[in-house]
Coordinates of C-alpha atoms in Angstrom, one line a residue:
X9 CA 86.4 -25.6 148.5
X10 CA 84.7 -26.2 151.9
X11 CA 81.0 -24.5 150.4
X12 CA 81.8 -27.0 147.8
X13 CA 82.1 -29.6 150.0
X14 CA 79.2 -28.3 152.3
X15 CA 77.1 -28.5 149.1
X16 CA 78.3 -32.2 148.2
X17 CA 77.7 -33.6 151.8
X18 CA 74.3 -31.6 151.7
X19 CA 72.6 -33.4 148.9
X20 CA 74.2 -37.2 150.2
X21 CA 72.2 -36.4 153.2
X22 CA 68.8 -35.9 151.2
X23 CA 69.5 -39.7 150.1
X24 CA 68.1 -38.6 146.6
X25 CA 64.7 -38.3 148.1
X26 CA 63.2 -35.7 145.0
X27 CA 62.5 -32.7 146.7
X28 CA 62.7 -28.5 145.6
X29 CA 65.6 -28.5 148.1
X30 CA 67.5 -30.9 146.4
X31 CA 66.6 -30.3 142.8
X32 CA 68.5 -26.6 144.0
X33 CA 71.7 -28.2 145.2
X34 CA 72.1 -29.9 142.3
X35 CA 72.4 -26.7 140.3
X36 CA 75.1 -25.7 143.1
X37 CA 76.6 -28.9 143.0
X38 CA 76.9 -29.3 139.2
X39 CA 78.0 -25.1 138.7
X40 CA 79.5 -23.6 141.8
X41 CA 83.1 -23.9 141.1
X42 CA 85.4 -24.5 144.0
X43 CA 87.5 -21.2 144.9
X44 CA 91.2 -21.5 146.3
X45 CA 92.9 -18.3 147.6
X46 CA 96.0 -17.0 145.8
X47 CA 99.0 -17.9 146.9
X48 CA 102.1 -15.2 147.3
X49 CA 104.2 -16.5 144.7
X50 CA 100.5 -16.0 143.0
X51 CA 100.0 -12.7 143.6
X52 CA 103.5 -11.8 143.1
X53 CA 102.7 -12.7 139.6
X54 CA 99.7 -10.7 139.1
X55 CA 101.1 -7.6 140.4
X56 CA 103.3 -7.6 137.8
X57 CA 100.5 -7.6 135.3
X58 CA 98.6 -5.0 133.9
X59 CA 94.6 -5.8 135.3
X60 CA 91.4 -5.0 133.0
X61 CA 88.1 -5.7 133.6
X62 CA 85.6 -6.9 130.5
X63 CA 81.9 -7.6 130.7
X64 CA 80.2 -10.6 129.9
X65 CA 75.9 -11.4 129.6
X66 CA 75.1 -14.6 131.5
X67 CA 71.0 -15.0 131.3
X68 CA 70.9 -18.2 132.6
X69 CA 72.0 -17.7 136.3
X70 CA 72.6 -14.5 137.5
X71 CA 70.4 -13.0 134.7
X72 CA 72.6 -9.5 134.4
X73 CA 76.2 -8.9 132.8
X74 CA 79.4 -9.7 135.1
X75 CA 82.2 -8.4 134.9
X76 CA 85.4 -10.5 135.1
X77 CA 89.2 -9.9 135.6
X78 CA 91.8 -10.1 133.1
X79 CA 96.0 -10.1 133.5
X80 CA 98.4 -9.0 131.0
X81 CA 102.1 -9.3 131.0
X82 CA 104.7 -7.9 128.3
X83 CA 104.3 -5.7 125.6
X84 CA 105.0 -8.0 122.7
X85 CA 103.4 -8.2 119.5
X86 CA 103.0 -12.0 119.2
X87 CA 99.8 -12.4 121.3
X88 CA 99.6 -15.8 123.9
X89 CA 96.0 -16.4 126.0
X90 CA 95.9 -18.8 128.6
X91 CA 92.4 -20.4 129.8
X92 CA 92.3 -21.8 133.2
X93 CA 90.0 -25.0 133.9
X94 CA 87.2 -25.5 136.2
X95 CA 87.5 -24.7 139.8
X96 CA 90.7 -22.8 138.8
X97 CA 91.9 -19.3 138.2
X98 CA 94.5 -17.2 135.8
X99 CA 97.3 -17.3 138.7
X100 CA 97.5 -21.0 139.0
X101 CA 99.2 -21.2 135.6
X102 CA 102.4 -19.2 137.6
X103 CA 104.6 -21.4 136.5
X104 CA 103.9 -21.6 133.1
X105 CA 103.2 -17.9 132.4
X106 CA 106.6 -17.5 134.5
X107 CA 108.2 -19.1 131.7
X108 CA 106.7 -17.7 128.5
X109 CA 107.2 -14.5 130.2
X110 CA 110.9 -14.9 129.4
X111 CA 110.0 -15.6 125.7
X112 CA 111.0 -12.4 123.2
X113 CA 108.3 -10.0 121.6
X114 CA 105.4 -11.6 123.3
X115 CA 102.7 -10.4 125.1
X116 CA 100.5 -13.3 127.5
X117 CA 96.6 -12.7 128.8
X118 CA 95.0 -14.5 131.2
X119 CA 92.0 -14.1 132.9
X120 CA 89.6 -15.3 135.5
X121 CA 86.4 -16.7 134.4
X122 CA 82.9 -15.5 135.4
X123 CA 82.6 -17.7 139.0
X124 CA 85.8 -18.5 138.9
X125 CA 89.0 -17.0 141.2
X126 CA 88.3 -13.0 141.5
X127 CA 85.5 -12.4 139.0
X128 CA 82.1 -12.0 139.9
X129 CA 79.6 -14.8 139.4
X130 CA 78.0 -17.3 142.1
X131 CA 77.6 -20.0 139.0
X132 CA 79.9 -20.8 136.5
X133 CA 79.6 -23.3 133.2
X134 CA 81.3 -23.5 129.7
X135 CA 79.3 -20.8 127.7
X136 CA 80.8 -18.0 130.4
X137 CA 84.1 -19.7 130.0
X138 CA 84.0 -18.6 126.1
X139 CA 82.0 -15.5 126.0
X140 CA 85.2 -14.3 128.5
X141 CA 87.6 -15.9 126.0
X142 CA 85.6 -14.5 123.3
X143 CA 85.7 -11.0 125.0
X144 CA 89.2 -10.7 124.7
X145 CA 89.9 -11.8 121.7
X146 CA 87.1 -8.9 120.2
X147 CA 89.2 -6.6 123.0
X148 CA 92.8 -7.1 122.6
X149 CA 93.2 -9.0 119.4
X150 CA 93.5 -12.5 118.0
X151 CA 95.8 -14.2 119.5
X152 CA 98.7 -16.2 117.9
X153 CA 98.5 -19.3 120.4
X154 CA 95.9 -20.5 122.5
X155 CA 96.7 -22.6 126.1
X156 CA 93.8 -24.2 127.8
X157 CA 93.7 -26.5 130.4
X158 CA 90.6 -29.1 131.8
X159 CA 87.3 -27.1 130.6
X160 CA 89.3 -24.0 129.6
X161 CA 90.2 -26.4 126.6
X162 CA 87.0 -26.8 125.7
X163 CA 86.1 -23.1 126.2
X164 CA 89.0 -22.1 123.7
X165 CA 87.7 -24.0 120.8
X166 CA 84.2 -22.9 121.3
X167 CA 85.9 -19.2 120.8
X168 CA 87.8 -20.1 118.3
X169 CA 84.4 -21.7 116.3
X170 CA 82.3 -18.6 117.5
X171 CA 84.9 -15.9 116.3
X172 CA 86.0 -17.4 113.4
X173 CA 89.8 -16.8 114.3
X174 CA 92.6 -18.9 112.6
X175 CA 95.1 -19.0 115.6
X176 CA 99.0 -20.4 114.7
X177 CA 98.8 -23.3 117.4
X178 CA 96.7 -24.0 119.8
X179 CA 97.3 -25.6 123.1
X180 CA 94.7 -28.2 124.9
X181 CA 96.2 -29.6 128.4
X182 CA 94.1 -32.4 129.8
X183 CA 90.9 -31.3 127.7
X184 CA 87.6 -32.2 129.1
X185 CA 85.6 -34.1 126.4
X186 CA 82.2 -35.4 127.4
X187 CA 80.5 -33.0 129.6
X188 CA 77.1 -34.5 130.3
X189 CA 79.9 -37.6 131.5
X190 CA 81.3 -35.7 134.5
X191 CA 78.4 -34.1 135.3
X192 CA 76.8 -37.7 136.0
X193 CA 80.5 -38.8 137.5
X194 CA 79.2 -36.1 139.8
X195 CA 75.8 -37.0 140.5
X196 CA 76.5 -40.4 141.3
X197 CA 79.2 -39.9 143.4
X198 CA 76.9 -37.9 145.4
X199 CA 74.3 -40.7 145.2
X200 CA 71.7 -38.9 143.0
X201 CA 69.5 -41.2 141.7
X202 CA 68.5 -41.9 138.0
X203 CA 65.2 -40.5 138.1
X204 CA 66.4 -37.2 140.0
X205 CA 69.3 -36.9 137.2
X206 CA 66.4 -37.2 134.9
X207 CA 64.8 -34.8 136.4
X208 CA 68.2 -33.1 136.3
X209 CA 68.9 -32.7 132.7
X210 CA 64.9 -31.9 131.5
X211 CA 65.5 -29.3 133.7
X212 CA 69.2 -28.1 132.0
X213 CA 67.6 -28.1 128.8
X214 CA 64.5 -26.0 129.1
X215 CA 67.2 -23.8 130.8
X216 CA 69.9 -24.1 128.2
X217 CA 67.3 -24.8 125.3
X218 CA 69.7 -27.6 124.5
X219 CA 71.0 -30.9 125.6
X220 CA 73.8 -31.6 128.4
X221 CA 75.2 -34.1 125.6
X222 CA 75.6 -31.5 122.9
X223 CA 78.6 -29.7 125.4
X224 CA 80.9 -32.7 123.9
X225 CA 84.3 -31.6 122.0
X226 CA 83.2 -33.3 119.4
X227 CA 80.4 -30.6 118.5
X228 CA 82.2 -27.3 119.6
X229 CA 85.9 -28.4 117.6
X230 CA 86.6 -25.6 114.8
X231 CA 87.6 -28.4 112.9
X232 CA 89.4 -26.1 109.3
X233 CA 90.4 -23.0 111.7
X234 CA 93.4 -24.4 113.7
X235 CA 97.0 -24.4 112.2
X236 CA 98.6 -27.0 114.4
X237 CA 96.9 -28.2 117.7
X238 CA 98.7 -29.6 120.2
X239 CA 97.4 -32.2 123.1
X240 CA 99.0 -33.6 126.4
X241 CA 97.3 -35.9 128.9
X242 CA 98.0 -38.0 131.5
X243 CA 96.4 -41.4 130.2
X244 CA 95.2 -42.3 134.0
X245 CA 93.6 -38.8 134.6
X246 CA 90.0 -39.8 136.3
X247 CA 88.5 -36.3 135.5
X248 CA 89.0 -36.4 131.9
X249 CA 88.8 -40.4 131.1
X250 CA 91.2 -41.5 128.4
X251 CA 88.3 -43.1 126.8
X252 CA 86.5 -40.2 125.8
X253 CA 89.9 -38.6 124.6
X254 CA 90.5 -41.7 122.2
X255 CA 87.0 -41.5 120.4
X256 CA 88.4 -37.6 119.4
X257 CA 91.4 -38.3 118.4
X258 CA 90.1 -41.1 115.6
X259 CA 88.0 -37.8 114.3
X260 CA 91.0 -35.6 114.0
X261 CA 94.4 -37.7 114.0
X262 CA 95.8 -34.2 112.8
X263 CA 96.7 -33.6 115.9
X264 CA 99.7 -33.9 117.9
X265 CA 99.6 -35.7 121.2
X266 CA 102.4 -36.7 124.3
X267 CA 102.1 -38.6 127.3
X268 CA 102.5 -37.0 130.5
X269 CA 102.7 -39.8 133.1
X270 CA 101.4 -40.1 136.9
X271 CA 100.8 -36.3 137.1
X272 CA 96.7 -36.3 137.2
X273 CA 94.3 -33.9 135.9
X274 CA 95.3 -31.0 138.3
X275 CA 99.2 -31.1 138.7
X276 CA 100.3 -31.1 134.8
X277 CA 100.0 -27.7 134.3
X278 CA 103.1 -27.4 136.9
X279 CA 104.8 -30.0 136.0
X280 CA 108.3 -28.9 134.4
X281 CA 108.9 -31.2 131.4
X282 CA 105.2 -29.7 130.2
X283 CA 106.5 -26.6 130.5
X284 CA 109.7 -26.8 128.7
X285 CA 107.5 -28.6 126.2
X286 CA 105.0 -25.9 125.9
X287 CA 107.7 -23.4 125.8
X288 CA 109.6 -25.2 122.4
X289 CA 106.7 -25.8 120.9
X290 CA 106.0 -21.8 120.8
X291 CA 109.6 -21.1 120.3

């Protein structure tokens, strides 16, 4: 968190003057993903897990394969993955794995994503967020129920699409929607000015060879392969704006929503009612 914050309060000094020094901040600002160190209830947790490693290409920032770190408790055949969000990591979903740890015949992975927690990467983004997902699922097997949470939402459909797996329910816990939006949320709370956010996303898609406004739910949704999906959010949650939320919901009223109040974008994945929720929902 404080190189994040070093980064932020580096490119509000440059006063969005356009300059090589800022135009490379911005990369940092927009992809370096805030690391927390794991607490010892945390770790507890993962000791009890059984650790693999998978490989994953990324060729747009570090140019080379990394290899990221996976978690697997119980030997069950009825398979659950769990997808962390941005700036997060497998053991801050403790509590909740805690819990489905006590349901019968069921195994539960959960990984760290490339730049995220313990895996190698300097830069993170959505696509390494699903090729890890996406490596699993080719590793251990298709799992029956998918939890994500904040961008791992996200990441989790674009597996599901890119695999072509028909998973029994899947699980999206404040989903982020619009990415190009919080990217710019960003930016301007950093006072980046229009034509250096310009500047900004030419430069993302010559790198990308596509736009920041394609990495919207609405385009990566496997609309067809998901039995039953299943949504909570917070309706005041200021990283993923209920707005955005609403417009994909009037696509796909198919899915199941509740109303988790005054809990945010980060706490909800702790919060108990959520998990007795989560856990009834699988039971």
């Amino acid at each position: 968190m404080k190189k994040f914050k070093t980064i932020f309060n580096q490119v509000k000094a440059l006063e969005g003057a356009e300059t090589p020094e800022l135009i490379s901040l911005l990369w940092q600002l927009i992809y370096y993903s805030p690391k927390m160190p794991v607490r010892l209830q945390q770790q507890q947790l993962l000791n009890e897990a059984k650790a693999f490693t998978l490989e994953v290409d990324d060729p747009h920032f570090a140019k080379a394969n990394l290899k990221f770190n996976g978690f697997i408790w119980g030997e069950g055949n009825r398979r659950i993955l769990v997808t962390h969000g941005w700036g997060s990591k497998a053991a801050d979903f403790a509590e909740l794995i805690t819990a489905l740890k006590n349901l019968p015949d069921t195994q539960i992975i959960g990984f760290d994503a490339p730049g995220n927690g313990s895996s190698e990467g300097e830069l993170s983004n959505l696509i390494l967020f699903a090729k890890a997902a996406t490596a699993i699922i080719k590793t251990h097997g298709v799992p029956d129920v998918l939890i994500g949470h904040s961008l791992g939402a996200m990441a989790n459909a674009l597996a599901i699409k890119d695999t072509g797996i028909e998973p029994e329910l899947l699980i999206s816990i404040t989903p982020l929607i619009n990415l190009k939006e919080n990217f710019i949320a960003t930016l301007n709370s950093a006072d980046v000015s229009r034509e250096v956010q310009a500047k900004f996303f030419a430069d993302f898609e010559q790198l990308f060879e596509m736009q920041a406004s394609d990495f919207i739910m609405d385009k990566v949704y496997p609309a067809g392969l998901i039995n039953r999906h299943w949504l909570a959010f917070d309706p005041e949650d200021k990283v993923a704006p209920v707005g955005f939320l609403k417009s994909f919901l009037n696509l796909h009223p198919e899915i199941e929503t509740r109303i988790y109040e005054n809990l945010g974008h980060e706490r909800i994945i702790k919060d108990e009612t959520l998990i007795a929720d989560i856990i009834n929902l699988i039971s």
